[in-house]
Amino acid sequence: AQTVTQSQPEMSVQEAETVTLSCTYDTSESNYYLFWYKQPPSRQMILVIRQEAYKQQNATENRFSVNFQKAAKSFSLKISDSQLGDTAMYFCALDVRDDKIIFGKGTRLHILP
Amino acid sequence: EAQVTQNPRYLITVTGKKLTVTCSQNMNHEYMSWYRQDPGLGLRQIYYSMNVEVTDKGDVPEGYKVSRKEKRNFPLILESPSPNQTSLYFCASSWGLASTSTDTQYFGPGTRLTVL
């Protein structure tokens, strides 16, 4: 069975600092996708970053980057120069290509002024 | 076990044939929501409901209807499905729109819909 674990239920950092959100997963598949979603209080789901398992290079999107360790089944999200607008719930998700996506429980991130 | 269930998990249908995807949660959550997942676009919210008889449009409501007659159920209705509604659909529930609590959102397993 596939699982996604986010071990940090809640985090707080000062504005402009760098923060890393952790995510570990488990799957027996060799080809899959990993996502980080941002969910503000409105409950929209905003795709932050996407990683394909067969690509060794870590994905980056502006201030957001991931550290993808396939052997360790780890997929952490780094937010550099954090901003107040980054305050949200962040979900890690695993897409194993069998029409099922598994979400972690989420990490609530507070960016403090 | 706390969970969100969706049925069916897989559905292939034809253009114009009305269908309903059911969603049920057993956690007494007030807030429920429907999303669709499309490649490259991520999750997009279709409709959400703050409580019984209270529903509102999300980002992509066109072509969909919902109802919330009971707290636990939030069905998604496609009155006249079209091929551009082929997607992976997720139902989710939570206590509410809390912005300061550690509340999380629980997702259903997803429904793969193909409209021919």
Short mmCIF file of C-alpha atoms in Angstrom, two decimals:
data_model
loop_
_atom_site.label_atom_id
_atom_site.label_comp_id
_atom_site.label_asym_id
_atom_site.label_seq_id
_atom_site.Cartn_x
_atom_site.Cartn_y
_atom_site.Cartn_z
CA ALA A 1 0.00 0.00 0.00
CA GLN A 2 1.14 3.51 -0.76
CA THR A 3 1.52 5.96 2.08
CA VAL A 4 2.53 9.59 2.49
CA THR A 5 3.74 10.92 5.82
CA GLN A 6 4.22 14.53 6.81
CA SER A 7 5.75 14.47 10.27
CA GLN A 8 5.42 18.18 11.05
CA PRO A 9 1.80 19.13 11.79
CA GLU A 10 2.66 22.81 12.28
CA MET A 11 5.65 25.11 11.81
CA SER A 12 6.41 28.79 12.30
CA VAL A 13 9.25 30.83 10.84
CA GLN A 14 10.13 34.51 10.59
CA GLU A 15 9.57 36.32 7.35
CA ALA A 16 12.57 36.12 4.96
CA GLU A 17 13.89 32.94 6.56
CA THR A 18 14.22 29.61 4.79
CA VAL A 19 11.98 26.75 5.87
CA THR A 20 11.93 23.07 4.93
CA LEU A 21 8.83 20.90 5.08
CA SER A 22 9.41 17.16 5.22
CA CYS A 23 7.56 14.40 3.43
CA THR A 24 8.28 10.70 3.24
CA TYR A 25 6.39 8.19 1.20
CA ASP A 26 6.22 4.54 0.43
CA THR A 27 5.42 2.79 -2.82
CA SER A 28 6.62 -0.28 -4.64
CA GLU A 29 6.22 1.42 -7.99
CA SER A 30 9.27 2.67 -9.84
CA ASN A 31 7.55 5.37 -11.82
CA TYR A 32 5.41 7.93 -10.04
CA TYR A 33 4.92 11.63 -9.46
CA LEU A 34 5.18 13.68 -6.32
CA PHE A 35 3.49 17.00 -5.64
CA TRP A 36 3.45 19.75 -3.11
CA TYR A 37 0.18 21.65 -2.81
CA LYS A 38 -0.44 24.88 -0.95
CA GLN A 39 -3.84 25.38 0.60
CA PRO A 40 -4.69 28.84 1.94
CA PRO A 41 -7.67 29.34 4.29
CA SER A 42 -9.99 29.56 1.29
CA ARG A 43 -9.35 25.82 0.78
CA GLN A 44 -8.21 26.22 -2.80
CA MET A 45 -5.48 23.77 -3.71
CA ILE A 46 -2.54 25.44 -5.45
CA LEU A 47 0.07 23.27 -7.11
CA VAL A 48 3.45 24.46 -5.87
CA ILE A 49 5.83 22.01 -7.42
CA ARG A 50 5.85 18.68 -9.21
CA GLN A 51 8.56 16.01 -9.43
CA GLU A 52 8.72 13.03 -11.73
CA ALA A 53 10.34 10.04 -10.07
CA TYR A 54 12.49 9.10 -13.06
CA LYS A 55 14.10 12.55 -13.11
CA GLN A 56 17.07 12.83 -10.80
CA GLN A 57 17.23 16.60 -10.97
CA ASN A 58 15.33 18.32 -8.18
CA ALA A 59 12.42 20.48 -9.33
CA THR A 60 12.46 24.20 -8.60
CA GLU A 61 9.87 26.95 -9.00
CA ASN A 62 11.16 30.37 -8.06
CA ARG A 63 11.54 30.39 -4.26
CA PHE A 64 10.33 26.79 -3.96
CA SER A 65 12.56 23.79 -4.44
CA VAL A 66 12.52 20.15 -3.47
CA ASN A 67 15.07 17.70 -2.20
CA PHE A 68 14.05 14.43 -3.81
CA GLN A 69 15.83 11.39 -2.40
CA LYS A 70 14.37 8.44 -4.26
CA ALA A 71 16.24 5.71 -2.41
CA ALA A 72 15.23 7.19 0.93
CA LYS A 73 11.70 7.91 -0.35
CA SER A 74 11.93 11.45 0.86
CA PHE A 75 10.50 14.56 -0.82
CA SER A 76 11.05 17.72 1.21
CA LEU A 77 10.00 21.22 0.17
CA LYS A 78 12.27 24.20 0.76
CA ILE A 79 10.86 27.71 0.75
CA SER A 80 13.51 30.40 0.50
CA ASP A 81 13.03 34.03 1.50
CA SER A 82 9.65 33.18 3.02
CA GLN A 83 6.85 35.70 2.66
CA LEU A 84 3.68 36.37 4.64
CA GLY A 85 1.67 35.06 1.70
CA ASP A 86 3.30 31.66 2.12
CA THR A 87 1.21 31.11 5.25
CA ALA A 88 -0.96 28.11 4.43
CA MET A 89 -1.42 24.39 4.81
CA TYR A 90 0.96 22.40 2.63
CA PHE A 91 0.15 18.93 1.39
CA CYS A 92 2.54 16.40 -0.04
CA ALA A 93 0.94 13.99 -2.53
CA LEU A 94 1.98 10.82 -4.34
CA ASP A 95 0.57 9.85 -7.73
CA VAL A 96 1.34 6.23 -8.53
CA ARG A 97 -0.30 6.32 -11.93
CA ASP A 98 -3.07 3.87 -11.14
CA ASP A 99 -5.63 6.64 -10.95
CA LYS A 100 -5.06 7.20 -7.30
CA ILE A 101 -3.37 10.04 -5.50
CA ILE A 102 -2.45 9.75 -1.85
CA PHE A 103 -2.21 12.89 0.24
CA GLY A 104 -0.31 13.46 3.44
CA LYS A 105 -2.04 14.95 6.47
CA GLY A 106 -0.56 18.35 5.81
CA THR A 107 1.78 20.80 7.50
CA ARG A 108 0.40 24.14 8.61
CA LEU A 109 3.02 26.81 8.00
CA HIS A 110 2.92 30.21 9.69
CA ILE A 111 5.15 32.98 8.40
CA LEU A 112 5.61 35.55 11.16
CA PRO A 113 6.19 39.25 10.48
CA GLU B 1 -12.16 4.54 10.91
CA ALA B 2 -12.35 8.18 9.88
CA GLN B 3 -12.68 8.35 6.14
CA VAL B 4 -14.09 9.96 3.04
CA THR B 5 -15.59 7.54 0.54
CA GLN B 6 -16.39 8.09 -3.10
CA ASN B 7 -18.33 5.98 -5.54
CA PRO B 8 -17.79 4.89 -8.17
CA ARG B 9 -13.99 4.77 -8.28
CA TYR B 10 -13.98 4.39 -12.05
CA LEU B 11 -16.63 5.40 -14.56
CA ILE B 12 -16.74 5.46 -18.34
CA THR B 13 -19.76 7.14 -19.83
CA VAL B 14 -20.93 8.88 -23.00
CA THR B 15 -21.58 12.52 -23.72
CA GLY B 16 -24.88 13.77 -22.37
CA LYS B 17 -25.69 10.89 -20.05
CA LYS B 18 -26.37 12.26 -16.59
CA LEU B 19 -24.25 10.86 -13.79
CA THR B 20 -23.71 11.30 -10.06
CA VAL B 21 -20.55 10.70 -8.07
CA THR B 22 -21.29 10.18 -4.41
CA CYS B 23 -19.16 11.39 -1.53
CA SER B 24 -19.66 10.53 2.11
CA GLN B 25 -17.70 11.31 5.27
CA ASN B 26 -18.09 9.83 8.74
CA MET B 27 -16.36 12.53 10.76
CA ASN B 28 -19.27 14.96 11.18
CA HIS B 29 -17.32 17.55 9.22
CA GLU B 30 -19.08 20.74 8.27
CA TYR B 31 -16.98 21.59 5.25
CA MET B 32 -16.93 19.48 2.10
CA SER B 33 -15.42 20.16 -1.28
CA TRP B 34 -15.00 18.71 -4.76
CA TYR B 35 -11.81 19.04 -6.82
CA ARG B 36 -10.72 17.85 -10.19
CA GLN B 37 -7.16 16.87 -10.97
CA ASP B 38 -5.84 17.35 -14.50
CA PRO B 39 -2.28 16.84 -15.74
CA GLY B 40 -0.23 19.98 -15.44
CA LEU B 41 -3.05 21.89 -13.76
CA GLY B 42 -3.08 20.32 -10.33
CA LEU B 43 -6.20 20.27 -8.23
CA ARG B 44 -8.92 22.79 -9.02
CA GLN B 45 -11.90 23.35 -6.79
CA ILE B 46 -15.32 22.78 -8.36
CA TYR B 47 -17.78 23.41 -5.53
CA TYR B 48 -17.68 23.53 -1.79
CA SER B 49 -20.16 23.45 1.05
CA MET B 50 -19.84 25.11 4.43
CA ASN B 51 -22.75 23.19 5.94
CA VAL B 52 -26.06 21.56 5.14
CA GLU B 53 -27.94 23.45 2.42
CA VAL B 54 -25.00 25.85 1.96
CA THR B 55 -23.01 25.44 -1.25
CA ASP B 56 -20.83 27.77 -3.27
CA LYS B 57 -18.87 27.77 -6.50
CA GLY B 58 -15.18 27.10 -6.62
CA ASP B 59 -12.83 27.88 -9.48
CA VAL B 60 -14.34 25.63 -12.16
CA PRO B 61 -18.07 25.08 -11.45
CA GLU B 62 -19.34 25.09 -15.04
CA GLY B 63 -21.04 21.85 -16.00
CA TYR B 64 -21.39 20.62 -12.43
CA LYS B 65 -24.01 20.67 -9.72
CA VAL B 66 -23.87 19.68 -6.07
CA SER B 67 -26.27 19.26 -3.21
CA ARG B 68 -25.88 19.06 0.55
CA LYS B 69 -29.08 17.72 2.01
CA GLU B 70 -27.29 15.82 4.78
CA LYS B 71 -24.11 16.69 6.60
CA ARG B 72 -22.30 13.50 5.67
CA ASN B 73 -23.08 13.44 1.93
CA PHE B 74 -22.01 15.76 -0.87
CA PRO B 75 -22.77 14.29 -4.30
CA LEU B 76 -21.35 15.74 -7.51
CA ILE B 77 -23.79 15.78 -10.42
CA LEU B 78 -22.95 16.08 -14.09
CA GLU B 79 -26.26 16.77 -15.84
CA SER B 80 -24.83 16.49 -19.35
CA PRO B 81 -21.22 15.30 -19.25
CA SER B 82 -18.83 16.34 -22.00
CA PRO B 83 -15.39 14.99 -22.93
CA ASN B 84 -13.65 17.98 -21.30
CA GLN B 85 -14.95 16.72 -17.98
CA THR B 86 -12.80 13.63 -18.28
CA SER B 87 -10.67 13.91 -15.18
CA LEU B 88 -9.79 12.55 -11.77
CA TYR B 89 -12.17 13.84 -9.11
CA PHE B 90 -11.58 14.16 -5.39
CA CYS B 91 -13.97 14.82 -2.58
CA ALA B 92 -12.62 16.24 0.66
CA SER B 93 -13.93 17.22 4.06
CA SER B 94 -12.77 19.16 7.08
CA TRP B 95 -14.13 20.88 10.17
CA GLY B 96 -14.24 24.23 8.47
CA LEU B 97 -12.29 27.07 6.96
CA ALA B 98 -10.20 27.52 10.08
CA SER B 99 -7.12 29.55 9.36
CA THR B 100 -5.45 29.26 12.73
CA SER B 101 -6.17 25.75 13.88
CA THR B 102 -4.26 22.65 12.90
CA ASP B 103 -7.32 21.35 11.11
CA THR B 104 -6.53 19.26 8.10
CA GLN B 105 -8.52 18.20 5.12
CA TYR B 106 -9.34 14.56 4.48
CA PHE B 107 -9.43 13.39 0.90
CA GLY B 108 -11.42 10.60 -0.68
CA PRO B 109 -9.68 8.02 -2.86
CA GLY B 110 -10.61 9.70 -6.12
CA THR B 111 -12.95 8.89 -9.01
CA ARG B 112 -11.56 8.46 -12.51
CA LEU B 113 -14.20 9.67 -14.97
CA THR B 114 -13.93 9.20 -18.73
CA VAL B 115 -16.52 10.83 -20.97
CA LEU B 116 -16.53 9.51 -24.54
#
